[in-house]
Structures are given as C-alpha cells and as structure tokens.
Tab-separated table of C-alpha atoms and ligand atoms in Angstrom:
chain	number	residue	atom	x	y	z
A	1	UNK	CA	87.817	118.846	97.892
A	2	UNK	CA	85.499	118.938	94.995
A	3	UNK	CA	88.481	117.332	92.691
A	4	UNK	CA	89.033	114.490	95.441
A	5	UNK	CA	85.473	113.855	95.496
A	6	UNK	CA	84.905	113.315	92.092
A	7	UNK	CA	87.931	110.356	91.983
A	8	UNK	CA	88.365	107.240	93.571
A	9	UNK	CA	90.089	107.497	96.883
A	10	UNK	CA	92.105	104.198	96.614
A	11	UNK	CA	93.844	102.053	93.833
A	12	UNK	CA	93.489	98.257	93.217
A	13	UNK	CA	96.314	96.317	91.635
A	14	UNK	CA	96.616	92.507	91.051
A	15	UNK	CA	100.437	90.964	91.766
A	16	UNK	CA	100.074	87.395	91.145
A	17	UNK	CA	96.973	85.534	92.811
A	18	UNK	CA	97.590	88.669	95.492
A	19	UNK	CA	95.685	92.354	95.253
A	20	UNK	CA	97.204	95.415	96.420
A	21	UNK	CA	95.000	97.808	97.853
A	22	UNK	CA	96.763	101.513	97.621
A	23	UNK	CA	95.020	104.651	99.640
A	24	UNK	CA	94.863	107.294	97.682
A	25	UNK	CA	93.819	110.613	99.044
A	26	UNK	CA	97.192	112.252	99.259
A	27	UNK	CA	96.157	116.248	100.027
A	28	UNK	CA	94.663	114.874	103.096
A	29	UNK	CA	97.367	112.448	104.027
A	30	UNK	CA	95.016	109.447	103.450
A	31	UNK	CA	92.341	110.588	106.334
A	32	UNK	CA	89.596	108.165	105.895
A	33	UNK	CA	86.665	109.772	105.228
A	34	UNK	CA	83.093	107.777	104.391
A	35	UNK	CA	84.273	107.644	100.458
A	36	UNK	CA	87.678	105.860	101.377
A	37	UNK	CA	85.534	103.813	103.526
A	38	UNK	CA	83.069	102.366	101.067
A	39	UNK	CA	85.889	101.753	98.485
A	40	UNK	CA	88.189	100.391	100.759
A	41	UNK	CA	85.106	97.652	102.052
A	42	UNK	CA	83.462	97.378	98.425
A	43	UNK	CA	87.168	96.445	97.033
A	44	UNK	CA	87.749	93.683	99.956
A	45	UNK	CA	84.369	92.172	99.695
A	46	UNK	CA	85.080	92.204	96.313
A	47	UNK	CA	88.486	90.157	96.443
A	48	UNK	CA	87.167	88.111	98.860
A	49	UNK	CA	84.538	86.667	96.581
A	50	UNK	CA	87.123	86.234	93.622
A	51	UNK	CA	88.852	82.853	93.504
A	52	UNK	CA	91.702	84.383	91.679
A	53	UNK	CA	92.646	86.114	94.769
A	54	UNK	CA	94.316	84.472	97.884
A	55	UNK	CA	95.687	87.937	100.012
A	56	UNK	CA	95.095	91.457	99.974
A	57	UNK	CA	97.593	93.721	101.147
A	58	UNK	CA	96.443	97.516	102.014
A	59	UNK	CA	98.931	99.992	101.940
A	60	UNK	CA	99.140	103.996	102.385
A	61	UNK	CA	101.903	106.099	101.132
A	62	UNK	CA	105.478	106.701	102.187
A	63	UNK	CA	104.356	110.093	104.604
A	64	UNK	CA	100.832	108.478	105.745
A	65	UNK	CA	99.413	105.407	105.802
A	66	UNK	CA	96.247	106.577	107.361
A	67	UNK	CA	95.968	109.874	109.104
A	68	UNK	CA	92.964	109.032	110.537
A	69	UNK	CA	88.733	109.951	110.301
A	70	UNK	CA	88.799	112.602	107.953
A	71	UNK	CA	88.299	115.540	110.971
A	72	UNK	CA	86.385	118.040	108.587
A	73	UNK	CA	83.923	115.703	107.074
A	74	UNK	CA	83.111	114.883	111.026
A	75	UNK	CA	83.143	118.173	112.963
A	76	UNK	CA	80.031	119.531	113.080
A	77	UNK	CA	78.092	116.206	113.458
A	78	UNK	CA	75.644	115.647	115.819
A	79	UNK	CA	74.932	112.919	118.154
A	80	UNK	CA	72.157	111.609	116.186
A	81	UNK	CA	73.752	112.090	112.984
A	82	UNK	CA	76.604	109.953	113.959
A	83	UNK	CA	74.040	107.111	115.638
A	84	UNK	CA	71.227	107.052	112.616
A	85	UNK	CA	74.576	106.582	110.310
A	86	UNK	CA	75.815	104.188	112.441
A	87	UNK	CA	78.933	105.874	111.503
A	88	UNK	CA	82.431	103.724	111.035
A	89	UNK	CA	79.909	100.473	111.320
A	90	UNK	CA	80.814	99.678	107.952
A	91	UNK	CA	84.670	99.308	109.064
A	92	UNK	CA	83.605	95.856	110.585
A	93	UNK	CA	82.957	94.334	107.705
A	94	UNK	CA	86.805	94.729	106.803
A	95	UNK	CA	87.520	92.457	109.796
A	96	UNK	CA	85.005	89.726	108.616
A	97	UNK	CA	86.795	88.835	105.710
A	98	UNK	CA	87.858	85.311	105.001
A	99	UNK	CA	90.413	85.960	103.218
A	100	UNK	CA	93.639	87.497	104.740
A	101	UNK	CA	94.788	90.471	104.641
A	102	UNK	CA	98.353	92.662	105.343
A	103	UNK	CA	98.411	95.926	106.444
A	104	UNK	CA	101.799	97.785	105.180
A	105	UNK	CA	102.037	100.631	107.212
A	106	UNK	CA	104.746	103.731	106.894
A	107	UNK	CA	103.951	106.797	107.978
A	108	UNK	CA	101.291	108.242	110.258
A	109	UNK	CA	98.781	105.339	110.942
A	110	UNK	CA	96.948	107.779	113.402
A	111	UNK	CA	93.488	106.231	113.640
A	112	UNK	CA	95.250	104.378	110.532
A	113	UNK	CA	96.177	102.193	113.436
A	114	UNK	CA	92.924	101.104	113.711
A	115	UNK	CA	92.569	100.034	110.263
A	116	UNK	CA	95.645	98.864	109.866
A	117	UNK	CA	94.674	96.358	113.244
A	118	UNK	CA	91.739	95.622	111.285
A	119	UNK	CA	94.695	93.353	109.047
A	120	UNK	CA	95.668	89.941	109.531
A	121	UNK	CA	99.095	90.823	109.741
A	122	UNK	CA	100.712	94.360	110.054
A	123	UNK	CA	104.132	95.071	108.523
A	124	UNK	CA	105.706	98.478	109.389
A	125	UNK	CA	108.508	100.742	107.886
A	126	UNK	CA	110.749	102.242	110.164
A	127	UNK	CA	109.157	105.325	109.226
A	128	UNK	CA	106.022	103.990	110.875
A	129	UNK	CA	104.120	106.205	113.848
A	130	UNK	CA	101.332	104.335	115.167
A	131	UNK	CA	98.364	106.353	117.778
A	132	UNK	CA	94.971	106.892	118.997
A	133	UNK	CA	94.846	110.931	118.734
A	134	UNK	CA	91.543	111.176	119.053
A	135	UNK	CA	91.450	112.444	122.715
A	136	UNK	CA	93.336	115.447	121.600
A	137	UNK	CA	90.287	116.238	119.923
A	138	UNK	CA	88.158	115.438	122.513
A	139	UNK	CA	86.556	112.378	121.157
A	140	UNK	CA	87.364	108.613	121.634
A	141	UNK	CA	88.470	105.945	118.974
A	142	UNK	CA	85.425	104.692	116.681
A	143	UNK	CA	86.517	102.298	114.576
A	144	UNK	CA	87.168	99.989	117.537
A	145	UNK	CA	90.915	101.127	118.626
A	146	UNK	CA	90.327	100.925	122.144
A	147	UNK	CA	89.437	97.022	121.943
A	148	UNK	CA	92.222	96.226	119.562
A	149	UNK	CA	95.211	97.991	120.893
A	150	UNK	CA	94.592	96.573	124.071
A	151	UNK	CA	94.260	93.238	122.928
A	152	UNK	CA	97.223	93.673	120.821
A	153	UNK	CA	99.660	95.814	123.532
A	154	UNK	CA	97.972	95.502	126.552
A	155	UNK	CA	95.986	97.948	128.790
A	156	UNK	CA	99.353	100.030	130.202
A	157	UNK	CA	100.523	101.243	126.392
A	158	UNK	CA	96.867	101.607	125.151
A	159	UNK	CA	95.563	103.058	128.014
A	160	UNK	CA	98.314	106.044	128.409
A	161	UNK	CA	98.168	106.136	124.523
A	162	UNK	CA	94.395	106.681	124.357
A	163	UNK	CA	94.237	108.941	127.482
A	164	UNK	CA	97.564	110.947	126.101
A	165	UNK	CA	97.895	110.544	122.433
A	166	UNK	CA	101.330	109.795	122.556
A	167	UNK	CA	102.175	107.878	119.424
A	168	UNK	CA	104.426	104.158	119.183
A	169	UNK	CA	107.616	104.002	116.438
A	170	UNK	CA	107.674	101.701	114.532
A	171	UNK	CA	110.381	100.031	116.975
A	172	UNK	CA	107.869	100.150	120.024
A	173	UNK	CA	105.510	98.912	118.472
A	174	UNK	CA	107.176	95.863	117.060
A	175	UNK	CA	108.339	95.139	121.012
A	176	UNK	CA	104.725	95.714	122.155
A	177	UNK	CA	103.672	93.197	119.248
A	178	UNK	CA	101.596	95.499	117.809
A	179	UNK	CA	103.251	94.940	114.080
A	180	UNK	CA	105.373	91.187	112.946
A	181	UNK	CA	107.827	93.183	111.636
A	182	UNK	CA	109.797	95.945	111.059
A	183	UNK	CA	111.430	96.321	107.388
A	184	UNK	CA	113.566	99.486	105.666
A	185	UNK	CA	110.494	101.398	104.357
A	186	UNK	CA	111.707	100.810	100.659
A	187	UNK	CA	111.358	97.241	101.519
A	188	UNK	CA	107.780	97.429	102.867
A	189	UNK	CA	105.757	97.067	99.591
A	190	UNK	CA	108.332	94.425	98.590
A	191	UNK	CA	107.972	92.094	101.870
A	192	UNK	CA	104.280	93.072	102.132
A	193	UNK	CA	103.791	91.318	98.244
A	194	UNK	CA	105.801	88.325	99.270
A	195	UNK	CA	103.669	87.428	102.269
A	196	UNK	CA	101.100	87.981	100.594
A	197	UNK	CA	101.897	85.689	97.584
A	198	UNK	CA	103.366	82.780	100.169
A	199	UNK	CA	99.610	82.722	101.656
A	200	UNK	CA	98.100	82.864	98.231
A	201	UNK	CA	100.120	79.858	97.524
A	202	UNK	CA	99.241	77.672	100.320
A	203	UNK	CA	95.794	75.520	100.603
A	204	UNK	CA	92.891	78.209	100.275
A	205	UNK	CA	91.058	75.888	102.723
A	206	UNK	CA	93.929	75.636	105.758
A	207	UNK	CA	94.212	79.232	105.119
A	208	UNK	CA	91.039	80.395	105.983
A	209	UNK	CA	90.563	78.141	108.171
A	210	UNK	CA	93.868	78.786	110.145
A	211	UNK	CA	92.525	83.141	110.044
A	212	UNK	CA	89.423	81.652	111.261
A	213	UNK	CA	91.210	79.778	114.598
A	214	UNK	CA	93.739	82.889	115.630
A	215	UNK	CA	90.768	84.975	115.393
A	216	UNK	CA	88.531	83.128	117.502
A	217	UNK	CA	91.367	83.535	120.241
A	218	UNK	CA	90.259	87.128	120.629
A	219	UNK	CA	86.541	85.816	120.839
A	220	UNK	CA	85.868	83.202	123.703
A	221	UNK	CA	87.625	81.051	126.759
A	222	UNK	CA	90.729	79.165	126.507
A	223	UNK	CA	88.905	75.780	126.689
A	224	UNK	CA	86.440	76.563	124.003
A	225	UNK	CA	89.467	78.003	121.519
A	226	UNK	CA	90.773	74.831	121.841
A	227	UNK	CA	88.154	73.269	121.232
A	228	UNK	CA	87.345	75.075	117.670
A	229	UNK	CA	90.960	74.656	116.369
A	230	UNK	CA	90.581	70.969	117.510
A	231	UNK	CA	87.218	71.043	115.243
A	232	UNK	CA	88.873	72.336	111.923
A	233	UNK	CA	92.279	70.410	112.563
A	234	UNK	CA	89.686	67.485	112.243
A	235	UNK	CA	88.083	68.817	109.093
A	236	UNK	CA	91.047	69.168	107.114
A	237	UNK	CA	91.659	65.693	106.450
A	238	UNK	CA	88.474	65.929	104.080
A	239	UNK	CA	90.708	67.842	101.990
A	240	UNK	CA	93.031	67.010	98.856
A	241	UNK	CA	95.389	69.211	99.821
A	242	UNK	CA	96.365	67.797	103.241
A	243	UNK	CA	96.697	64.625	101.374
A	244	UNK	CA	98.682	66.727	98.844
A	245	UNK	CA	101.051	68.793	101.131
A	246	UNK	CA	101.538	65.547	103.578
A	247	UNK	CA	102.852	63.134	100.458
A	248	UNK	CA	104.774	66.113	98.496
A	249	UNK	CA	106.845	66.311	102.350
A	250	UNK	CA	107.781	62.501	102.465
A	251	UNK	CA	107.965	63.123	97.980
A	252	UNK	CA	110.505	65.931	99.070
A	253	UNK	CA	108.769	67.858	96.372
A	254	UNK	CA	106.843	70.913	96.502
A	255	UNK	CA	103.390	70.337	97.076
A	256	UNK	CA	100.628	71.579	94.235
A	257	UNK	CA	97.582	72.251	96.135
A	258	UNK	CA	94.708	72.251	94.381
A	259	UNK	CA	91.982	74.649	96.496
A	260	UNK	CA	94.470	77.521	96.116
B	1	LIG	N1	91.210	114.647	108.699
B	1	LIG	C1	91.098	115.573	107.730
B	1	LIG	N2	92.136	116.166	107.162
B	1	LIG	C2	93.363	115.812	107.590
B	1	LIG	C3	93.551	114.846	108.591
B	1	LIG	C4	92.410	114.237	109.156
B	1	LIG	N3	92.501	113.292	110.098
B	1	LIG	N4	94.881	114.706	108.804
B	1	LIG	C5	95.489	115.552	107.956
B	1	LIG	N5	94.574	116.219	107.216
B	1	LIG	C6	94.835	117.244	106.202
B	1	LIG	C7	95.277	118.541	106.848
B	1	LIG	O1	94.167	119.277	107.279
B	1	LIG	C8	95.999	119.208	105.699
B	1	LIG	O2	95.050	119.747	104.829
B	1	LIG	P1	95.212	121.275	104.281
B	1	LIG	O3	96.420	121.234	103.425
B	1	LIG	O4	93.931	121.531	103.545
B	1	LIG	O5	95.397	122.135	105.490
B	1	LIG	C9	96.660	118.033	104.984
B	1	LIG	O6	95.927	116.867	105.395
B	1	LIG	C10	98.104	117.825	105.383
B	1	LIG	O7	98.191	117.732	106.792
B	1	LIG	P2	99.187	118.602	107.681
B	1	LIG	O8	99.465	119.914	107.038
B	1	LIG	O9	98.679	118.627	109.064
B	1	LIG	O10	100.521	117.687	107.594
B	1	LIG	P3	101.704	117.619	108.647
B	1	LIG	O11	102.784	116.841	107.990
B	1	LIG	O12	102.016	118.963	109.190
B	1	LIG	O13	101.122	116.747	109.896
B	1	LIG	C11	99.878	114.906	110.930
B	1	LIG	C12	100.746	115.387	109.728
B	1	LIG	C13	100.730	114.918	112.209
B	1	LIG	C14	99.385	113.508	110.634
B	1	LIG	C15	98.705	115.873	111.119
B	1	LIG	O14	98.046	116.044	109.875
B	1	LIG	C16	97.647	115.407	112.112
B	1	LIG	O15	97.848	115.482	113.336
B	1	LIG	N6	96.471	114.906	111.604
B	1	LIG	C17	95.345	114.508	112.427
B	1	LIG	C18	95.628	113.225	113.136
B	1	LIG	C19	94.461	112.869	114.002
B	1	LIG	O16	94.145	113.522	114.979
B	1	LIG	N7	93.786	111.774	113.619
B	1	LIG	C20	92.647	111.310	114.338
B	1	LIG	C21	91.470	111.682	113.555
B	1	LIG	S1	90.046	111.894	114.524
B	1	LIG	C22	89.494	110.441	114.792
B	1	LIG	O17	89.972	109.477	114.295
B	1	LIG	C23	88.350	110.465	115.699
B	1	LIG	C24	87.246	109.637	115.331
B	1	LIG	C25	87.210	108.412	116.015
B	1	LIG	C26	87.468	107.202	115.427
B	1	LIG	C27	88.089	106.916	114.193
B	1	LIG	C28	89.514	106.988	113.994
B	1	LIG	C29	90.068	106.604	112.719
C-alpha cells in the first residue's frame, strides 16, 4: 500500500492528436480509490484544455478494467465522513468534459461500469464483466450507476443487477446496449485508438457540439431535445469547416478541417 501510494495510479500516453489514459493500480485490480480519482479527473481536465488533443480513451488492464471503489480505503467511514467529503463528487466532473471520451473495457468493470458509463462511447473485450456489486456489500452505487445503467439498459437488467449483483458479459451487454461493440480483447486497445483518432480528425466544433446534443437526450423532454440540436445544427454554418467538409464531398476529396 505504502509503495502504491507513493506512485501515480494511472499512465498518460499521446497516439496522434488522441491520449490514452491507462489505470494503473494492478495489486488491487484497478479499484478506484480517491488517488486514481484525482489523477484520472486532473488528467481529463487536463486534455480537455489542450488543443492538441481531440479524444481520450481510458482503459484498464487485460484482468480488470475497474474493480470498483477501493473497499478498504472506504470501510470504516462514517456517514459524515462520506457527506463533508462529498465523496465520488469529483467523478462528475469526468462526465462534463467537452471533449469525448472511450471507455475500453476488458475485464471486471465492477463499479468500473460506472466509470466506464461515465465515457462517450464504451468498447468491450469479450473478456468484459460488467456489474453493480455494491449490494453484496450492503451499500448502493455512488458514482451514479443506478441512473446510468438504467438509462443505458433499462430498469428490468439494472434493477435485478443492482438488487442481485449479478454481472452482464460482454455479449449481454452489447444486446442490452450497454457497450457499441464487442471486439477480440487483443483488438480492444487497437479499435479503441482508431475511434479515437477518426473523432480527433473530424471538425473539433461539430464534435463537441454533436457530444453536447446526445447528451442533452438524457437531460430534458423530447420537444426541447429537438429543439437544442435544431439550435447548434443552425450554428454550424458559422463555421469553416462545414463549408470545408460540404465542398471537399461535391470536390470528392477529403476534407481538411481547420478547428480540429
Ligand atoms: N477494493 C479494494 N481492493 C480490491 C477491490 C476493491 N474494490 N477489488 C479487488 N481488490 C484487491 C483484493 O483485495 C486483492 O488484494 P490482496 O491481494 O491484498 O488481497 C487484490 O485486489 C486482488 O483481488 P482478488 O484476490 O479478489 O482477485 P480475484 O481474481 O480473486 O477476484 C474480483 C476479482 C471478482 C473482481 C474480486 O476482487 C471482487 O469481487 N472485487 C470487489 C468487487 C466489488 O465489490 N466492487 C464494488 C466495490 S464497492 C463499491 O463500489 C461501493 C461504493 C459505491 C459506489 C462506487 C462504485 C464504484
């Protein structure tokens, strides 16, 4: 513990205009503990600010993406220790990013799951076991798993998973549309790179933009959705590059944005 504590808990890599975000904390199959969080959110914020960056992608290892909160750091907390820390809070800020980000999940993602549903998109290796375990503890999810699985599964799976613990493969969950897709797990870092670098390569603008409208689905009515996508649709013809990707089309040429 005292080694672990005195190293970084994750490893950041730059592929292209992408970053690769690694977890790190092998002996305790990546169990995300306060440390992992701050690096995890002070290395996104980070790469979000950076113009040279377009993606993130956040990845585990090949046994455990995440195996969830780190159980020791957390069991003899009290109520008011957990409420003055406002602990997991900081987790949010991982889903307020404007840039996108990729989850690529093998392994465990027990509570993982939640960060990993904190992504953009989620990739998963075969290998890939997805769950809330937490009531097997006798706690709840904290880092907001009962609000996203729903949303993501709906309330039969996340309901019997959260009251039972029973975990998803990596099959189930693709059918329950928890993950895009499935990939050989020797493929996952490999696929997880390339999406990365396609949406690093489009219009920075259209990008964020288009993160910004699917997210707002999970926010608000229908009607007012809609509406919003119907605002920014507007807005991007202020922008060289819709003037840039519509000409390089009729060109038949790639297009060269230039807010990348
Ligand atoms: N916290 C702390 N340490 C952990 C955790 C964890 N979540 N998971 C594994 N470790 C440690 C083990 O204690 C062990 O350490 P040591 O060698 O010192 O004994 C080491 O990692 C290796 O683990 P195992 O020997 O257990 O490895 P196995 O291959 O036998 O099993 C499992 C792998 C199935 C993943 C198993 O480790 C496991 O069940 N882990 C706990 C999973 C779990 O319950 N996660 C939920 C965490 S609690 C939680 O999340 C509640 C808070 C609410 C919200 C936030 C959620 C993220």
């Amino acid at each position: 513990e005292e080694f672990e504590e005195a190293r970084t808990t994750i490893r950041v890599e730059r592929v292209g205009r992408a970053a690769l975000i690694t977890l790190d904390r092998p002996r305790a199959l990546n169990a995300l503990n306060l440390q992992v969080m701050n690096e995890v959110v002070a290395a996104t914020e980070a790469l979000d600010r950076d113009p040279e960056c377009g993606c993130v992608v956040i990845t585990g290892s090949a046994k455990a993406f995440a195996a969830g909160a780190d159980i020791k750091e957390m069991r003899s907390r009290d109520y008011l220790d957990m409420y003055l820390a406002d602990w997991f809070a900081a987790w949010d800020r991982l889903g307020q990013l404007r840039t996108p980000t990729v989850a690529a999940v093998a392994g465990y993602a027990l509570g993982g799951c939640e960060l990993a549903m904190l992504c953009d998109v989620l990739l998963a290796a075969d290998t890939a076991v997805f769950g809330q375990p937490e009531i097997t503890l006798g706690v709840i999810p904290g880092i907001g798993g009962s609000q996203g699985l729903t949303r993501a599964v709906g309330k039969a799976k996340a309901m019997e998973m959260c009251l039972t613990g029973r975990t998803m493969d990596a099959a189930e969950a693709e059918r329950a549309g928890l993950v895009s897709r499935v990939v050989p797990a020797d493929e996952l870092l490999g696929e997880a790179l390339a999406v990365a670098e396609t949406v690093a390569g489009m219009s920075l603008p259209a990008v964020m933009m288009a993160k910004e409208a699917v997210a707002r689905a999970f926010e608000t009515t229908l009607a007012e959705g809609v509406r919003f996508e119907r605002r920014l649709f507007h807005a991007v013809f202020a922008t060289a590059d819709q003037k840039e990707g519509m000409a390089a089309f009729v060109e038949k040429r790639p297009p060269a944005f230039r807010h990348r």
